[in-house]
XYZ file of N, CA and C in Angstrom:
363
model
N 0.769 -1.091 0.004
C 0.132 0.175 0.142
C 0.738 1.312 -0.157
N 0.526 2.304 -0.671
C 1.376 3.477 -0.909
C 1.473 4.195 0.603
N 2.774 4.785 0.876
C 2.761 5.590 2.052
C 1.868 6.581 2.305
N 1.298 7.560 1.252
C 0.414 8.434 1.549
C -0.474 8.159 1.726
N -1.339 7.000 1.187
C -2.496 6.466 1.607
C -2.539 5.924 2.941
N -1.293 5.196 3.406
C -1.476 4.926 4.743
C -1.356 5.763 5.650
N -0.670 6.772 5.622
C -1.048 8.256 6.380
C -2.397 8.725 6.637
N -2.672 8.789 5.236
C -4.088 9.418 5.053
C -5.263 8.675 5.957
N -5.057 7.234 5.780
C -6.100 6.262 6.435
C -5.705 6.586 8.111
N -4.700 6.516 8.368
C -4.177 6.886 9.813
C -4.816 8.012 10.423
N -4.655 9.175 9.676
C -5.291 10.506 10.075
C -6.620 10.296 10.154
N -7.042 9.755 9.176
C -8.860 9.635 9.454
C -9.306 8.692 10.415
N -8.583 7.572 10.614
C -8.970 7.049 11.978
C -8.736 7.764 13.202
N -7.633 8.393 13.240
C -7.299 9.389 14.409
C -8.414 10.336 14.553
N -8.843 11.214 13.403
C -9.730 12.116 13.808
C -11.272 11.579 13.996
N -11.614 10.307 13.618
C -12.883 9.780 13.961
C -12.563 9.149 15.371
N -11.845 8.618 15.630
C -11.523 8.405 17.130
C -11.594 9.374 18.158
N -10.957 10.692 17.814
C -10.748 11.714 18.551
C -12.552 12.501 18.524
N -13.133 12.469 17.465
C -14.430 12.974 17.544
C -15.299 12.041 18.420
N -15.211 10.826 18.404
C -16.094 9.970 19.204
C -15.777 10.195 20.546
N -14.607 10.206 20.893
C -14.064 10.463 22.488
C -14.817 11.755 23.052
N -14.873 12.887 21.971
C -15.408 14.282 22.509
C -16.709 14.230 22.604
N -17.522 13.520 21.884
C -18.906 13.669 21.812
C -19.588 12.640 22.861
N -18.660 11.555 23.280
C -19.159 10.777 24.250
C -18.742 11.410 25.602
N -17.561 12.064 25.689
C -17.705 13.216 26.859
C -18.561 14.291 26.997
N -18.845 15.177 26.172
C -19.756 16.019 26.233
C -21.119 15.324 26.489
N -21.405 14.074 25.927
C -22.812 13.646 26.330
C -22.637 13.146 27.581
N -21.549 12.620 28.341
C -21.656 12.426 29.791
C -21.560 13.504 30.429
N -21.150 14.821 30.302
C -21.355 15.986 31.297
C -22.613 16.679 31.246
N -23.320 16.242 30.180
C -24.677 17.023 29.848
C -25.436 16.740 30.990
N -25.716 15.627 31.298
C -26.245 15.133 32.267
C -25.657 15.011 33.499
N -24.634 15.481 34.045
C -23.502 15.208 35.314
C -23.978 15.726 36.512
N -25.251 16.649 36.522
C -25.655 16.830 37.974
C -26.371 15.850 38.433
N -26.384 15.644 39.702
C -26.953 14.477 40.184
C -27.752 15.275 41.240
N -29.220 14.627 41.628
C -30.055 15.522 42.445
C -30.334 14.981 43.863
N -30.474 16.096 44.671
C -30.648 15.488 46.137
C -31.520 16.528 46.729
N -32.309 16.343 47.897
C -33.130 17.320 48.552
C -32.864 17.418 49.928
N -33.017 18.544 50.339
C -32.840 19.045 51.693
C -33.994 19.689 52.360
N -34.627 19.136 53.618
C -35.581 19.750 54.099
C -35.173 21.441 54.509
N -34.126 21.531 55.248
C -33.590 22.782 55.607
C -32.121 22.884 55.300
N -31.871 24.057 54.756
C -30.313 24.534 55.009
C -30.105 25.985 55.204
N -28.702 26.232 55.383
C -28.364 27.596 55.813
C -27.278 27.886 54.710
N -27.164 29.141 54.432
C -26.056 29.948 53.659
C -25.788 31.389 54.038
N -24.380 31.634 54.183
C -24.064 32.774 54.517
C -23.935 33.889 53.486
N -24.463 34.794 53.605
C -24.454 35.887 52.489
C -23.534 37.139 53.274
N -22.612 37.516 52.300
C -21.697 38.660 52.611
C -21.848 40.007 51.881
N -21.104 41.114 52.269
C -21.486 42.348 51.395
C -21.057 42.178 49.823
N -19.812 41.335 49.759
C -19.847 40.831 48.033
C -20.626 39.869 47.400
N -21.477 39.372 48.353
C -22.375 38.381 47.598
C -22.337 36.821 48.368
N -23.033 35.955 47.885
C -23.256 34.661 48.687
C -21.770 34.143 49.123
N -21.797 33.344 50.093
C -20.717 32.510 50.323
C -20.964 30.918 49.564
N -19.606 30.555 49.370
C -19.586 29.153 48.386
C -20.211 27.668 49.322
N -20.429 27.873 50.365
C -20.948 26.751 51.301
C -22.555 26.638 51.690
N -22.996 25.677 51.637
C -24.355 25.561 52.075
C -24.243 24.339 52.938
N -25.038 24.402 54.204
C -25.292 23.557 55.465
C -26.650 22.849 55.135
N -26.585 21.639 54.961
C -28.227 21.145 54.846
C -28.329 20.031 56.185
N -29.926 20.121 55.931
C -30.138 19.044 57.277
C -31.445 18.404 56.774
N -31.524 17.036 57.041
C -32.563 16.389 56.536
C -32.486 16.318 54.957
N -31.221 15.704 54.697
C -31.245 15.414 53.117
C -31.262 14.193 52.919
N -31.575 13.971 51.755
C -31.641 12.714 50.807
C -30.495 12.982 49.994
N -29.563 11.954 50.088
C -28.371 12.062 49.510
C -28.318 11.507 48.059
N -27.510 11.820 47.121
C -27.811 11.247 45.695
C -27.274 9.908 46.054
N -27.260 8.931 44.933
C -26.798 7.512 45.120
C -25.609 7.417 44.151
N -25.287 8.543 43.525
C -23.858 8.068 42.803
C -23.124 9.484 42.862
N -21.900 9.223 42.576
C -20.950 10.433 42.451
C -20.791 11.021 41.363
N -21.240 12.403 41.405
C -20.942 13.124 39.994
C -20.036 14.365 40.260
N -19.876 15.108 39.273
C -19.146 16.211 39.419
C -19.838 17.526 39.686
N -21.251 17.872 39.589
C -22.122 18.535 39.972
C -23.471 18.319 40.978
N -23.791 18.540 41.666
C -24.985 18.237 42.361
C -26.268 19.240 42.316
N -27.410 18.866 42.246
C -28.451 19.908 42.256
C -29.311 19.528 43.538
N -29.343 20.457 44.419
C -29.861 20.238 45.662
C -31.269 21.249 45.909
N -32.374 20.418 45.713
C -33.646 21.099 46.059
C -33.992 21.322 47.564
N -33.989 22.643 48.009
C -34.131 22.705 49.612
C -35.568 23.074 49.668
N -36.186 22.782 50.624
C -37.502 23.314 51.047
C -37.646 24.609 51.732
N -36.571 24.911 52.646
C -36.479 25.930 53.465
C -34.861 26.347 53.386
N -34.620 27.534 52.788
C -33.169 27.847 52.595
C -33.295 29.428 53.547
N -32.289 29.423 54.648
C -32.158 30.297 55.478
C -30.767 31.093 55.257
N -30.881 32.419 54.577
C -29.810 32.962 54.389
C -29.339 34.060 55.119
N -28.346 34.172 55.830
C -27.816 34.829 56.878
C -26.906 36.347 56.373
N -27.512 37.067 56.262
C -26.823 38.386 55.755
C -25.848 39.269 56.759
N -24.533 39.238 56.226
C -23.652 39.803 57.263
C -23.439 41.206 56.904
N -23.146 42.274 57.846
C -22.732 43.634 57.487
C -21.962 43.879 56.517
N -20.613 42.929 56.666
C -19.556 43.211 55.455
C -19.029 41.726 55.401
N -17.835 41.800 55.114
C -17.316 40.534 54.416
C -16.783 39.584 55.778
N -17.152 39.986 56.614
C -16.432 39.336 57.974
C -17.607 38.714 58.723
N -17.449 37.816 59.308
C -18.211 37.272 60.595
C -18.442 37.912 61.562
N -17.238 38.804 62.004
C -17.021 39.434 63.364
C -17.763 40.805 63.104
N -18.298 41.472 61.918
C -18.805 42.513 62.122
C -20.443 42.380 62.346
N -20.770 41.107 62.545
C -22.273 41.225 63.144
C -23.191 40.807 61.732
N -24.255 40.342 62.408
C -25.720 39.946 61.408
C -26.368 41.241 61.024
N -26.442 41.440 59.680
C -27.438 42.656 59.345
C -28.913 42.064 59.298
N -29.363 40.906 58.809
C -30.455 40.459 58.955
C -30.328 38.866 58.340
N -31.557 38.297 58.483
C -31.814 36.824 57.902
C -32.906 36.865 56.982
N -32.976 36.096 55.866
C -33.976 35.895 55.163
C -34.464 34.622 54.986
N -35.580 34.284 54.971
C -36.152 32.772 54.631
C -36.810 32.568 53.236
N -36.198 31.532 52.443
C -36.625 31.654 51.218
C -37.255 29.995 51.151
N -38.178 29.998 50.446
C -38.831 28.407 50.240
C -38.633 27.906 48.746
N -38.510 26.714 48.670
C -38.504 25.878 47.251
C -37.201 26.862 46.368
N -36.353 26.564 46.848
C -34.961 27.092 46.235
C -34.181 25.737 45.679
N -33.201 26.313 44.446
C -32.455 25.125 43.892
C -31.005 25.921 44.033
N -30.090 24.904 44.461
C -28.693 25.178 44.663
C -27.924 24.141 43.683
N -26.967 24.541 43.394
C -25.943 23.486 42.476
C -24.592 23.870 43.155
N -24.065 22.529 43.717
C -22.831 22.475 44.413
C -21.998 21.381 43.937
N -20.556 21.691 43.856
C -19.563 20.800 43.327
C -19.223 19.654 44.131
N -19.289 19.655 45.412
C -19.340 18.444 46.208
C -19.785 18.614 47.538
N -19.451 17.729 48.458
C -20.163 17.467 49.832
C -19.433 16.730 50.570
N -19.497 17.049 52.140
C -19.011 15.952 52.998
C -20.052 15.908 53.873
N -20.373 14.864 54.806
C -21.638 14.636 55.820
C -21.370 14.170 57.108
N -21.906 14.324 58.031
C -21.477 13.719 59.326
C -22.478 14.421 60.538
N -22.888 13.626 61.258
C -23.827 14.510 62.207
C -24.957 14.737 61.941
N -25.823 14.272 60.812
C -26.933 14.277 60.639
C -26.919 15.944 59.537
N -25.783 16.486 59.256
C -25.661 17.802 58.664
C -24.862 17.509 57.275
N -24.990 17.747 56.276
C -24.291 17.892 54.853
C -23.918 19.051 54.652
N -22.445 19.061 54.583
C -21.602 20.454 53.927
C -21.549 20.550 52.592
N -22.148 21.011 51.689
C -22.297 21.195 50.399
C -21.277 22.307 49.970
N -20.287 22.012 49.106
C -19.141 22.958 49.063
C -19.012 23.327 47.380
N -18.531 24.453 47.047
C -18.348 25.035 45.710
C -19.563 25.265 45.132
N -20.575 26.021 45.764
C -21.737 26.335 45.341
C -21.742 27.795 44.943
N -21.798 27.979 43.440
C -21.884 29.398 43.076
C -22.911 30.194 43.118
N -22.908 31.316 43.086
C -24.119 32.134 43.436
C -25.304 31.677 42.471
N -26.567 31.358 42.755
C -27.751 30.995 42.010
C -28.845 32.013 41.797
């Protein structure tokens, strides 16, 4: 077989394999958020915006490990601090109902789930 033809077939196979791998990866991450539910959760709010941690109680945990988690919260209590520091005190609290939060991961213990890496929503 001609050397040029071998190279062309090899390049075509490589491109085909690469496209298939990329499409497979994209399809896998499209539905990568796993759902959880918490009866109650707290989130700190600072002068610059929301904190990235959410503490949940009465949570049903997802049955699989994923990259992102979608947490449906019945009652979300947001504690608004006066500044960017806990030391300056609380300005107010706000209770929100039926909210959804997305987080990167979690740890759990003693009936509390610490959701972390939660961007503003």
